[in-house]
Amino acid sequence: MPESVTITDNRSGESVEVPIVNGGIDGNAIKDLMPGIWVLDPGFSITASAESAITELDGANGVLRYRGYPIEQLAEHSTFLEVSYLLLNGQLPDKAEYDQWVHNVTHHTFIHENMRKRFQDSFHYDAHPMGMLVSSIAALSTFYPEAKDILDPDNRRIQINRLISKAPTLAAMAYRFSIGMPFVYPDNNMTYAENFLSMMWRVAEPTYEADPVLSKALDVLLILHADHEQNCSTTAMRVVGSSHADPFSSAAGATAALYGPRHGGANEAVIHMLNDIGSYENIPAFIESVKAGEGRLMGFGHRVYKAYDPRARIVKDHADEVFKVTGRNPLLDIALKLEEIALNDDYFKSRNLYPNVDFYTGLIYQAMNFPMDMFTVLFAIGRMPGWLAHWNESIEQGSRISRPRQLYTGPAERDYLPFDQR
Ligand code: CMC
């Protein structure tokens, strides 16, 4: 059987045979056959917007691999910074490369004092930390104007390093501001996760000592979030980056895309939903309301996964470890029951709706004392290397500016009329 499709333009009778390569067909063949005819695909459900060698996602079989390595193996054996290196460079580092990379990230965590004092202090007292994070990442571009030189690979590497180093600092700064606590400076003697926990929680102790189970769990959660191919925020990163904006501005765009409840905001929405359900006996009525279209079961469903999200399984496995240290999150029982009911209900089964990564992460974050409005911020820290790997890849590929077409459905030409004639 030939690995190709034939497309015929019935107006002219002309056909073109297009080979199927890497699971897709080249849209240029359609362009050449039918100039001026556009393919309508809102939400990009069937459009491959890029060729990418970073992450392989087989949604039908629940498979996720970074640069070929299964997510399960990385979550068990690797660290977030090693995974970041892998995503960015295409292969795992040797020991010397790893040490150098960890050193580079660890030693660029500080931010300019103007960012901390003048910029940060200008937010309203109850500003959402995601809003603050979006703005502070964008503001960094003004501190590093040389970042505009995006065609220089060495310059790109420096900005990538900066963004990965400073994301936790900006995130913790937003949290400390929101509760009126002084900023905690980064500590170079700590791991990436420990340092973030220290910047979040340290009060008066000379050194904050994170519980090793919690810092390990956080590191694993960051690994699980590190990339997910052409999702909404990564696409935003590639689209903004395609105009050759600097990486800080592009990452701010990606962070903004992540903010929404259909994407990175879902973990926060899950906790709101579980709180609203409140107790076991309210679950059936809640499920019925979802089936009646009155709302969604947050943390369920995915554009690509039509099987159990492998990340959700790993998160669920780690939840017990975390709860041993923090105590069990009382909402867990409601979540488990919801999952059980949904997985056996025709509405959810027929639509292939399974728990996604956000279904259980919020419960862990909450048990670790993170306030709900920080959940998406944690997702953003984790996704930063993925965004940057895609941004770097698209520049290396010499990608064209992202500029889709539209099918115009508005009025035909008409003449402007003054007020008294409308
Ligand atoms: N609860 C109830 N019904 C749902 C849900 C849900 N969570 N998700 C999809 N459906 C139904 C939807 O109503 C539609 O039914 P019908 O065919 O009868 O109209 C069908 O399933 C297909 O839904 P869709 O909206 O066309 O699917 P999509 O691919 O456009 O949306 C999604 C994917 C993730 C936005 C959606 O599943 C959703 O809103 N889920 C809840 C939010 C959530 O958990 N988001 C986190 C995603 S994972 C983290 C990340 O990678 O960002």
Tab-separated table of C-alpha atoms and ligand atoms in Angstrom:
chain	number	residue	atom	x	y	z
A	1	MET	CA	0.000	0.000	0.000
A	2	PRO	CA	1.560	3.341	-0.996
A	3	GLU	CA	2.309	5.705	1.919
A	4	SER	CA	0.713	8.649	0.197
A	5	VAL	CA	-2.587	10.430	-0.396
A	6	THR	CA	-4.003	11.775	-3.627
A	7	ILE	CA	-5.835	15.095	-3.579
A	8	THR	CA	-8.016	16.031	-6.522
A	9	ASP	CA	-9.291	19.506	-7.350
A	10	ASN	CA	-12.696	18.703	-8.896
A	11	ARG	CA	-12.860	22.135	-10.529
A	12	SER	CA	-9.884	21.411	-12.796
A	13	GLY	CA	-9.676	17.625	-12.498
A	14	GLU	CA	-6.019	17.968	-11.507
A	15	SER	CA	-4.599	15.666	-8.850
A	16	VAL	CA	-1.522	15.600	-6.754
A	17	GLU	CA	-0.079	12.614	-4.934
A	18	VAL	CA	1.494	13.629	-1.648
A	19	PRO	CA	3.762	11.269	0.307
A	20	ILE	CA	3.035	10.746	3.996
A	21	VAL	CA	6.253	11.567	5.861
A	22	ASN	CA	6.573	11.323	9.653
A	23	GLY	CA	2.818	10.925	9.887
A	24	GLY	CA	1.932	14.042	7.899
A	25	ILE	CA	1.642	15.516	4.426
A	26	ASP	CA	3.302	18.657	3.132
A	27	GLY	CA	0.743	21.474	2.970
A	28	ASN	CA	2.712	23.065	0.108
A	29	ALA	CA	1.327	20.371	-2.197
A	30	ILE	CA	-2.188	21.662	-1.504
A	31	LYS	CA	-0.998	25.217	-1.989
A	32	ASP	CA	0.474	24.375	-5.388
A	33	LEU	CA	-2.600	22.398	-6.514
A	34	MET	CA	-5.191	24.886	-5.299
A	35	PRO	CA	-3.685	28.369	-4.925
A	36	GLY	CA	-5.982	30.639	-2.889
A	37	ILE	CA	-7.883	27.758	-1.240
A	38	TRP	CA	-7.176	27.643	2.485
A	39	VAL	CA	-7.624	24.766	4.910
A	40	LEU	CA	-9.995	25.637	7.757
A	41	ASP	CA	-8.701	24.228	11.051
A	42	PRO	CA	-9.656	26.411	14.043
A	43	GLY	CA	-7.757	25.390	17.152
A	44	PHE	CA	-5.213	23.602	14.920
A	45	SER	CA	-6.692	20.148	15.593
A	46	ILE	CA	-5.205	18.587	12.458
A	47	THR	CA	-2.462	21.059	11.663
A	48	ALA	CA	1.177	20.170	12.349
A	49	SER	CA	2.633	23.630	12.908
A	50	ALA	CA	6.227	22.444	13.035
A	51	GLU	CA	8.618	19.588	12.515
A	52	SER	CA	10.183	18.962	15.878
A	53	ALA	CA	12.725	16.523	17.312
A	54	ILE	CA	12.075	17.375	20.968
A	55	THR	CA	9.054	15.533	22.359
A	56	GLU	CA	7.138	12.537	21.079
A	57	LEU	CA	3.553	12.270	22.245
A	58	ASP	CA	1.416	9.320	21.246
A	59	GLY	CA	-1.921	10.304	22.707
A	60	ALA	CA	-3.738	7.149	21.660
A	61	ASN	CA	-1.357	4.959	23.629
A	62	GLY	CA	-0.530	7.344	26.483
A	63	VAL	CA	3.143	7.634	25.500
A	64	LEU	CA	5.322	10.651	26.280
A	65	ARG	CA	9.050	10.771	25.499
A	66	TYR	CA	11.536	13.620	25.717
A	67	ARG	CA	14.201	13.208	23.009
A	68	GLY	CA	13.298	9.517	22.912
A	69	TYR	CA	13.502	8.883	26.676
A	70	PRO	CA	10.225	7.677	28.264
A	71	ILE	CA	8.820	10.124	30.807
A	72	GLU	CA	8.556	7.297	33.356
A	73	GLN	CA	12.334	6.692	33.244
A	74	LEU	CA	13.179	10.369	33.427
A	75	ALA	CA	10.817	10.933	36.365
A	76	GLU	CA	12.371	8.011	38.208
A	77	HIS	CA	16.070	8.541	37.503
A	78	SER	CA	16.753	12.059	36.288
A	79	THR	CA	16.596	15.588	37.683
A	80	PHE	CA	14.789	18.622	36.348
A	81	LEU	CA	18.035	20.328	35.348
A	82	GLU	CA	19.296	17.222	33.560
A	83	VAL	CA	15.963	16.983	31.726
A	84	SER	CA	16.239	20.665	30.823
A	85	TYR	CA	19.673	20.012	29.368
A	86	LEU	CA	18.295	17.045	27.447
A	87	LEU	CA	15.418	19.050	25.986
A	88	LEU	CA	17.680	21.918	25.017
A	89	ASN	CA	20.644	19.948	23.682
A	90	GLY	CA	19.119	16.771	22.330
A	91	GLN	CA	21.141	14.344	24.453
A	92	LEU	CA	21.848	13.635	28.097
A	93	PRO	CA	24.936	15.435	29.420
A	94	ASP	CA	28.074	13.632	30.543
A	95	LYS	CA	29.090	14.324	34.142
A	96	ALA	CA	31.281	17.348	33.298
A	97	GLU	CA	28.586	18.869	31.066
A	98	TYR	CA	25.978	18.287	33.747
A	99	ASP	CA	28.078	19.899	36.489
A	100	GLN	CA	28.799	22.893	34.272
A	101	TRP	CA	25.115	23.302	33.387
A	102	VAL	CA	23.993	23.042	37.035
A	103	HIS	CA	26.693	25.567	37.967
A	104	ASN	CA	25.568	27.957	35.219
A	105	VAL	CA	21.908	27.765	36.224
A	106	THR	CA	22.683	28.025	39.931
A	107	HIS	CA	24.871	31.103	39.450
A	108	HIS	CA	22.391	33.154	37.429
A	109	THR	CA	19.422	33.094	39.769
A	110	PHE	CA	19.759	36.666	40.994
A	111	ILE	CA	17.739	39.467	39.468
A	112	HIS	CA	18.499	43.154	39.209
A	113	GLU	CA	17.559	45.022	42.383
A	114	ASN	CA	15.358	47.383	40.365
A	115	MET	CA	13.254	44.390	39.360
A	116	ARG	CA	12.822	43.369	42.960
A	117	LYS	CA	12.182	46.775	44.495
A	118	ARG	CA	10.803	49.258	42.010
A	119	PHE	CA	9.098	46.952	39.553
A	120	GLN	CA	7.718	44.395	41.979
A	121	ASP	CA	6.549	46.937	44.541
A	122	SER	CA	4.386	48.670	41.971
A	123	PHE	CA	1.901	45.788	41.788
A	124	HIS	CA	-1.415	46.007	43.593
A	125	TYR	CA	-1.352	44.185	46.943
A	126	ASP	CA	-3.635	41.369	45.720
A	127	ALA	CA	-2.088	40.891	42.266
A	128	HIS	CA	-2.313	37.302	40.962
A	129	PRO	CA	1.202	35.810	40.887
A	130	MET	CA	0.684	34.622	37.290
A	131	GLY	CA	-0.034	38.197	36.220
A	132	MET	CA	3.098	39.260	38.066
A	133	LEU	CA	5.120	36.464	36.485
A	134	VAL	CA	3.984	37.314	32.949
A	135	SER	CA	4.951	40.950	33.483
A	136	SER	CA	8.247	40.266	35.217
A	137	ILE	CA	9.418	37.845	32.528
A	138	ALA	CA	8.580	40.493	29.914
A	139	ALA	CA	10.325	43.158	32.014
A	140	LEU	CA	13.539	41.111	32.037
A	141	SER	CA	13.893	41.859	28.330
A	142	THR	CA	14.497	45.497	29.233
A	143	PHE	CA	17.390	44.484	31.491
A	144	TYR	CA	19.008	42.377	28.764
A	145	PRO	CA	18.585	44.338	25.536
A	146	GLU	CA	21.268	42.207	23.871
A	147	ALA	CA	18.763	39.331	23.990
A	148	LYS	CA	17.311	40.777	20.753
A	149	ASP	CA	20.222	39.295	18.853
A	150	ILE	CA	18.393	36.015	18.491
A	151	LEU	CA	20.343	34.786	15.470
A	152	ASP	CA	23.556	34.380	17.490
A	153	PRO	CA	23.533	30.839	19.013
A	154	ASP	CA	25.859	31.809	21.906
A	155	ASN	CA	23.660	34.749	22.775
A	156	ARG	CA	20.593	32.488	22.678
A	157	ARG	CA	22.314	30.088	25.089
A	158	ILE	CA	22.952	32.909	27.569
A	159	GLN	CA	19.320	34.057	27.526
A	160	ILE	CA	18.064	30.464	27.843
A	161	ASN	CA	20.303	30.024	30.881
A	162	ARG	CA	18.989	33.266	32.375
A	163	LEU	CA	15.334	32.367	31.913
A	164	ILE	CA	15.710	28.918	33.490
A	165	SER	CA	17.765	30.353	36.365
A	166	LYS	CA	15.526	33.306	37.124
A	167	ALA	CA	12.049	31.829	36.672
A	168	PRO	CA	11.930	30.414	40.252
A	169	THR	CA	13.304	33.681	41.650
A	170	LEU	CA	10.567	35.707	39.930
A	171	ALA	CA	7.934	33.169	40.980
A	172	ALA	CA	8.940	33.171	44.643
A	173	MET	CA	9.232	36.956	44.592
A	174	ALA	CA	5.630	37.231	43.409
A	175	TYR	CA	4.479	34.950	46.231
A	176	ARG	CA	6.431	36.772	48.950
A	177	PHE	CA	5.044	40.089	47.749
A	178	SER	CA	1.490	38.736	47.840
A	179	ILE	CA	1.798	37.802	51.523
A	180	GLY	CA	3.821	40.854	52.546
A	181	MET	CA	6.967	38.886	53.380
A	182	PRO	CA	10.488	40.051	52.535
A	183	PHE	CA	12.167	38.624	49.472
A	184	VAL	CA	14.516	35.679	50.089
A	185	TYR	CA	17.691	35.785	48.021
A	186	PRO	CA	18.670	32.648	46.094
A	187	ASP	CA	21.080	30.229	47.796
A	188	ASN	CA	23.777	28.779	45.559
A	189	ASN	CA	24.355	25.799	47.844
A	190	MET	CA	20.980	24.306	47.125
A	191	THR	CA	19.483	22.290	44.319
A	192	TYR	CA	17.056	23.973	41.937
A	193	ALA	CA	13.987	22.685	43.825
A	194	GLU	CA	15.459	23.291	47.300
A	195	ASN	CA	16.398	26.831	46.391
A	196	PHE	CA	12.884	27.533	45.152
A	197	LEU	CA	11.364	26.120	48.355
A	198	SER	CA	13.784	28.219	50.390
A	199	MET	CA	12.823	31.392	48.495
A	200	MET	CA	9.159	30.517	49.101
A	201	TRP	CA	9.180	29.505	52.748
A	202	ARG	CA	12.256	30.744	54.587
A	203	VAL	CA	11.438	33.006	57.533
A	204	ALA	CA	14.165	33.730	60.095
A	205	GLU	CA	16.207	30.538	60.052
A	206	PRO	CA	19.789	31.011	58.766
A	207	THR	CA	19.319	28.252	56.180
A	208	TYR	CA	16.050	26.739	55.054
A	209	GLU	CA	16.130	22.982	54.984
A	210	ALA	CA	13.570	21.551	52.620
A	211	ASP	CA	12.173	18.127	53.398
A	212	PRO	CA	13.980	15.844	50.908
A	213	VAL	CA	10.745	14.040	49.997
A	214	LEU	CA	9.079	17.332	49.114
A	215	SER	CA	11.995	18.767	47.160
A	216	LYS	CA	12.268	15.463	45.252
A	217	ALA	CA	8.509	15.480	44.552
A	218	LEU	CA	8.712	19.058	43.306
A	219	ASP	CA	11.637	18.154	41.056
A	220	VAL	CA	9.641	15.247	39.594
A	221	LEU	CA	6.623	17.493	39.015
A	222	LEU	CA	8.855	19.953	37.184
A	223	ILE	CA	10.163	17.100	34.999
A	224	LEU	CA	6.600	16.061	34.152
A	225	HIS	CA	5.758	19.598	33.081
A	226	ALA	CA	9.013	20.280	31.220
A	227	ASP	CA	7.622	19.801	27.727
A	228	HIS	CA	4.531	18.674	25.909
A	229	GLU	CA	5.240	19.412	22.242
A	230	GLN	CA	2.980	21.908	20.444
A	231	ASN	CA	0.597	22.794	23.294
A	232	CYS	CA	-1.048	26.203	23.535
A	233	SER	CA	1.745	27.989	25.426
A	234	THR	CA	4.554	26.406	23.400
A	235	THR	CA	2.753	27.380	20.238
A	236	ALA	CA	2.472	30.915	21.653
A	237	MET	CA	6.240	30.848	22.284
A	238	ARG	CA	6.949	29.733	18.743
A	239	VAL	CA	4.466	32.200	17.236
A	240	VAL	CA	5.781	35.226	19.142
A	241	GLY	CA	9.354	34.030	18.566
A	242	SER	CA	8.689	33.690	14.840
A	243	SER	CA	8.525	37.477	14.619
A	244	HIS	CA	12.086	37.451	16.037
A	245	ALA	CA	11.004	39.069	19.298
A	246	ASP	CA	13.526	38.508	22.079
A	247	PRO	CA	13.124	35.314	24.182
A	248	PHE	CA	11.952	37.144	27.309
A	249	SER	CA	9.044	38.701	25.412
A	250	SER	CA	8.275	35.365	23.753
A	251	ALA	CA	8.379	33.537	27.110
A	252	ALA	CA	6.058	36.181	28.596
A	253	GLY	CA	3.620	35.400	25.758
A	254	ALA	CA	3.915	31.685	26.494
A	255	THR	CA	3.364	32.286	30.214
A	256	ALA	CA	0.247	34.319	29.415
A	257	ALA	CA	-1.084	31.451	27.302
A	258	LEU	CA	-0.443	29.045	30.162
A	259	TYR	CA	-2.445	31.212	32.568
A	260	GLY	CA	-5.852	30.184	31.194
A	261	PRO	CA	-7.983	27.520	32.941
A	262	ARG	CA	-8.086	25.344	29.824
A	263	HIS	CA	-4.306	25.002	29.954
A	264	GLY	CA	-2.020	25.601	32.964
A	265	GLY	CA	-4.786	27.123	35.065
A	266	ALA	CA	-6.593	23.775	35.219
A	267	ASN	CA	-4.767	22.575	38.344
A	268	GLU	CA	-6.144	25.556	40.250
A	269	ALA	CA	-9.590	24.972	38.741
A	270	VAL	CA	-9.503	21.332	39.929
A	271	ILE	CA	-9.163	22.401	43.569
A	272	HIS	CA	-11.965	24.970	43.183
A	273	MET	CA	-14.107	22.203	41.696
A	274	LEU	CA	-13.285	19.720	44.488
A	275	ASN	CA	-14.016	22.392	47.105
A	276	ASP	CA	-17.327	23.184	45.402
A	277	ILE	CA	-18.291	19.511	45.381
A	278	GLY	CA	-17.427	19.470	49.063
A	279	SER	CA	-18.367	15.906	49.959
A	280	TYR	CA	-18.862	12.420	48.624
A	281	GLU	CA	-22.638	12.563	48.407
A	282	ASN	CA	-22.541	15.581	46.077
A	283	ILE	CA	-20.445	13.754	43.475
A	284	PRO	CA	-23.266	12.080	41.493
A	285	ALA	CA	-25.150	15.367	41.110
A	286	PHE	CA	-21.947	17.075	40.020
A	287	ILE	CA	-21.260	14.387	37.393
A	288	GLU	CA	-24.812	14.765	36.092
A	289	SER	CA	-24.371	18.546	35.781
A	290	VAL	CA	-21.168	18.021	33.771
A	291	LYS	CA	-22.954	15.578	31.481
A	292	ALA	CA	-25.756	18.111	31.047
A	293	GLY	CA	-23.137	20.552	29.755
A	294	GLU	CA	-23.263	22.827	32.799
A	295	GLY	CA	-19.523	22.733	33.354
A	296	ARG	CA	-16.477	20.578	32.806
A	297	LEU	CA	-14.787	18.008	34.921
A	298	MET	CA	-11.582	19.958	35.379
A	299	GLY	CA	-8.389	17.916	35.152
A	300	PHE	CA	-10.083	15.569	32.687
A	301	GLY	CA	-9.733	15.412	28.953
A	302	HIS	CA	-6.949	16.401	26.633
A	303	ARG	CA	-6.644	17.482	23.042
A	304	VAL	CA	-4.024	14.828	22.354
A	305	TYR	CA	-4.363	12.092	24.991
A	306	LYS	CA	-7.203	9.769	24.266
A	307	ALA	CA	-5.896	7.400	26.931
A	308	TYR	CA	-4.718	7.897	30.518
A	309	ASP	CA	-2.213	10.766	30.632
A	310	PRO	CA	1.082	9.036	31.654
A	311	ARG	CA	2.012	12.114	33.693
A	312	ALA	CA	-1.171	11.791	35.751
A	313	ARG	CA	-0.209	8.220	36.639
A	314	ILE	CA	3.257	9.291	37.843
A	315	VAL	CA	1.770	12.172	39.856
A	316	LYS	CA	-0.730	9.832	41.455
A	317	ASP	CA	2.097	7.462	42.425
A	318	HIS	CA	4.060	10.290	44.055
A	319	ALA	CA	1.058	11.669	45.920
A	320	ASP	CA	1.298	8.991	48.614
A	321	GLU	CA	4.941	9.822	49.323
A	322	VAL	CA	4.098	13.481	49.704
A	323	PHE	CA	1.051	12.848	51.869
A	324	LYS	CA	3.183	10.731	54.233
A	325	VAL	CA	5.105	13.917	55.007
A	326	THR	CA	2.362	16.530	54.764
A	327	GLY	CA	-0.657	14.555	55.879
A	328	ARG	CA	-3.369	13.406	53.507
A	329	ASN	CA	-5.198	16.060	51.529
A	330	PRO	CA	-8.869	15.615	52.496
A	331	LEU	CA	-9.915	16.431	48.925
A	332	LEU	CA	-8.082	13.329	47.683
A	333	ASP	CA	-11.008	11.046	48.497
A	334	ILE	CA	-13.370	13.176	46.436
A	335	ALA	CA	-10.871	13.177	43.559
A	336	LEU	CA	-10.433	9.395	43.682
A	337	LYS	CA	-14.184	8.836	43.716
A	338	LEU	CA	-14.720	11.289	40.853
A	339	GLU	CA	-12.092	9.479	38.826
A	340	GLU	CA	-13.648	6.100	39.550
A	341	ILE	CA	-17.118	7.267	38.548
A	342	ALA	CA	-15.949	9.087	35.428
A	343	LEU	CA	-13.830	6.173	34.193
A	344	ASN	CA	-16.905	3.957	34.336
A	345	ASP	CA	-19.384	6.391	32.852
A	346	ASP	CA	-20.332	6.233	29.175
A	347	TYR	CA	-20.270	10.010	28.747
A	348	PHE	CA	-16.580	10.160	29.677
A	349	LYS	CA	-15.651	6.800	28.142
A	350	SER	CA	-17.194	7.597	24.764
A	351	ARG	CA	-15.318	10.903	24.623
A	352	ASN	CA	-12.027	9.378	25.789
A	353	LEU	CA	-11.896	11.656	28.807
A	354	TYR	CA	-9.245	10.525	31.299
A	355	PRO	CA	-7.450	12.349	34.098
A	356	ASN	CA	-4.740	14.651	32.814
A	357	VAL	CA	-1.636	15.868	34.648
A	358	ASP	CA	-3.585	18.598	36.412
A	359	PHE	CA	-6.062	16.320	38.121
A	360	TYR	CA	-3.693	15.337	40.939
A	361	THR	CA	-0.955	17.986	40.881
A	362	GLY	CA	-3.131	20.572	42.629
A	363	LEU	CA	-3.723	18.172	45.508
A	364	ILE	CA	0.015	17.711	45.977
A	365	TYR	CA	0.740	21.411	45.711
A	366	GLN	CA	-1.980	22.162	48.215
A	367	ALA	CA	-0.637	19.552	50.641
A	368	MET	CA	2.797	21.175	50.261
A	369	ASN	CA	1.220	24.479	51.327
A	370	PHE	CA	1.353	26.250	47.981
A	371	PRO	CA	-1.576	28.637	47.687
A	372	MET	CA	-3.848	27.909	44.746
A	373	ASP	CA	-2.838	30.925	42.741
A	374	MET	CA	0.761	29.627	42.710
A	375	PHE	CA	-0.135	26.328	41.022
A	376	THR	CA	0.085	27.644	37.482
A	377	VAL	CA	3.273	29.475	38.408
A	378	LEU	CA	4.815	26.101	39.290
A	379	PHE	CA	3.708	24.800	35.901
A	380	ALA	CA	5.400	27.784	34.250
A	381	ILE	CA	8.722	27.115	36.003
A	382	GLY	CA	8.542	23.518	34.819
A	383	ARG	CA	7.582	24.362	31.226
A	384	MET	CA	10.294	26.997	30.750
A	385	PRO	CA	12.945	24.613	29.291
A	386	GLY	CA	10.347	23.173	26.899
A	387	TRP	CA	9.345	26.620	25.670
A	388	LEU	CA	12.990	27.540	25.191
A	389	ALA	CA	13.903	24.289	23.453
A	390	HIS	CA	11.097	24.866	20.938
A	391	TRP	CA	11.999	28.518	20.497
A	392	ASN	CA	15.635	27.587	19.874
A	393	GLU	CA	14.670	24.786	17.502
A	394	SER	CA	12.403	27.037	15.475
A	395	ILE	CA	15.151	29.626	15.098
A	396	GLU	CA	17.673	26.957	14.144
A	397	GLN	CA	15.183	25.758	11.533
A	398	GLY	CA	14.959	29.270	10.109
A	399	SER	CA	11.195	29.130	10.518
A	400	ARG	CA	9.019	31.578	8.662
A	401	ILE	CA	6.903	34.077	10.559
A	402	SER	CA	3.667	32.476	11.808
A	403	ARG	CA	0.928	33.963	9.706
A	404	PRO	CA	-2.146	31.804	9.133
A	405	ARG	CA	-4.909	32.589	6.669
A	406	GLN	CA	-8.609	33.007	7.342
A	407	LEU	CA	-11.849	32.272	5.531
A	408	TYR	CA	-13.549	35.647	5.393
A	409	THR	CA	-17.262	35.474	6.333
A	410	GLY	CA	-18.044	39.174	6.862
A	411	PRO	CA	-20.023	41.603	4.700
A	412	ALA	CA	-19.156	42.263	1.060
A	413	GLU	CA	-17.931	45.724	0.136
A	414	ARG	CA	-20.313	48.500	1.244
A	415	ASP	CA	-20.146	52.275	1.365
A	416	TYR	CA	-19.589	54.313	4.488
A	417	LEU	CA	-22.715	56.334	5.400
A	418	PRO	CA	-22.980	59.384	7.644
A	419	PHE	CA	-24.978	59.029	10.934
A	420	ASP	CA	-28.256	60.377	9.531
A	421	GLN	CA	-28.322	57.715	6.793
A	422	ARG	CA	-27.581	54.582	8.909
B	1	CMC	N1	-15.459	17.544	31.165
B	1	CMC	C1	-16.601	17.232	30.507
B	1	CMC	N2	-16.679	17.139	29.171
B	1	CMC	C2	-15.563	17.361	28.469
B	1	CMC	C3	-14.331	17.688	29.092
B	1	CMC	C4	-14.317	17.761	30.489
B	1	CMC	N3	-13.192	18.053	31.138
B	1	CMC	N4	-13.387	17.851	28.151
B	1	CMC	C5	-13.989	17.655	26.972
B	1	CMC	N5	-15.297	17.350	27.168
B	1	CMC	C6	-16.291	16.994	26.132
B	1	CMC	C7	-16.762	18.220	25.390
B	1	CMC	O1	-17.883	18.790	26.003
B	1	CMC	C8	-17.036	17.648	24.030
B	1	CMC	O2	-18.266	16.960	24.113
B	1	CMC	P1	-19.280	17.002	22.831
B	1	CMC	O3	-18.550	16.262	21.762
B	1	CMC	O4	-20.505	16.332	23.324
B	1	CMC	O5	-19.476	18.457	22.506
B	1	CMC	C9	-15.949	16.585	23.850
B	1	CMC	O6	-15.597	16.178	25.196
B	1	CMC	C10	-14.700	17.087	23.150
B	1	CMC	O7	-14.250	18.252	23.835
B	1	CMC	P2	-13.456	19.449	23.147
B	1	CMC	O8	-13.672	20.695	23.937
B	1	CMC	O9	-13.743	19.475	21.683
B	1	CMC	O10	-11.975	18.956	23.339
B	1	CMC	P3	-10.687	19.846	23.150
B	1	CMC	O11	-9.649	18.953	22.629
B	1	CMC	O12	-10.986	21.080	22.367
B	1	CMC	O13	-10.343	20.306	24.640
B	1	CMC	C11	-9.440	20.411	26.807
B	1	CMC	C12	-9.325	19.764	25.419
B	1	CMC	C13	-8.216	20.000	27.654
B	1	CMC	C14	-9.426	21.935	26.681
B	1	CMC	C15	-10.766	19.934	27.475
B	1	CMC	O14	-10.742	18.529	27.619
B	1	CMC	C16	-11.026	20.596	28.812
B	1	CMC	O15	-11.570	21.709	28.858
B	1	CMC	N6	-10.611	19.934	29.939
B	1	CMC	C17	-10.756	20.527	31.241
B	1	CMC	C18	-9.626	21.499	31.469
B	1	CMC	C19	-8.326	20.803	31.753
B	1	CMC	O16	-8.251	19.875	32.568
B	1	CMC	N7	-7.260	21.293	31.106
B	1	CMC	C20	-5.905	20.780	31.347
B	1	CMC	C21	-5.338	20.121	30.136
B	1	CMC	S1	-3.876	19.168	30.578
B	1	CMC	C22	-2.718	20.341	30.968
B	1	CMC	C23	-2.139	20.953	29.768
B	1	CMC	O17	-1.422	20.243	29.031
B	1	CMC	O18	-2.393	22.144	29.559
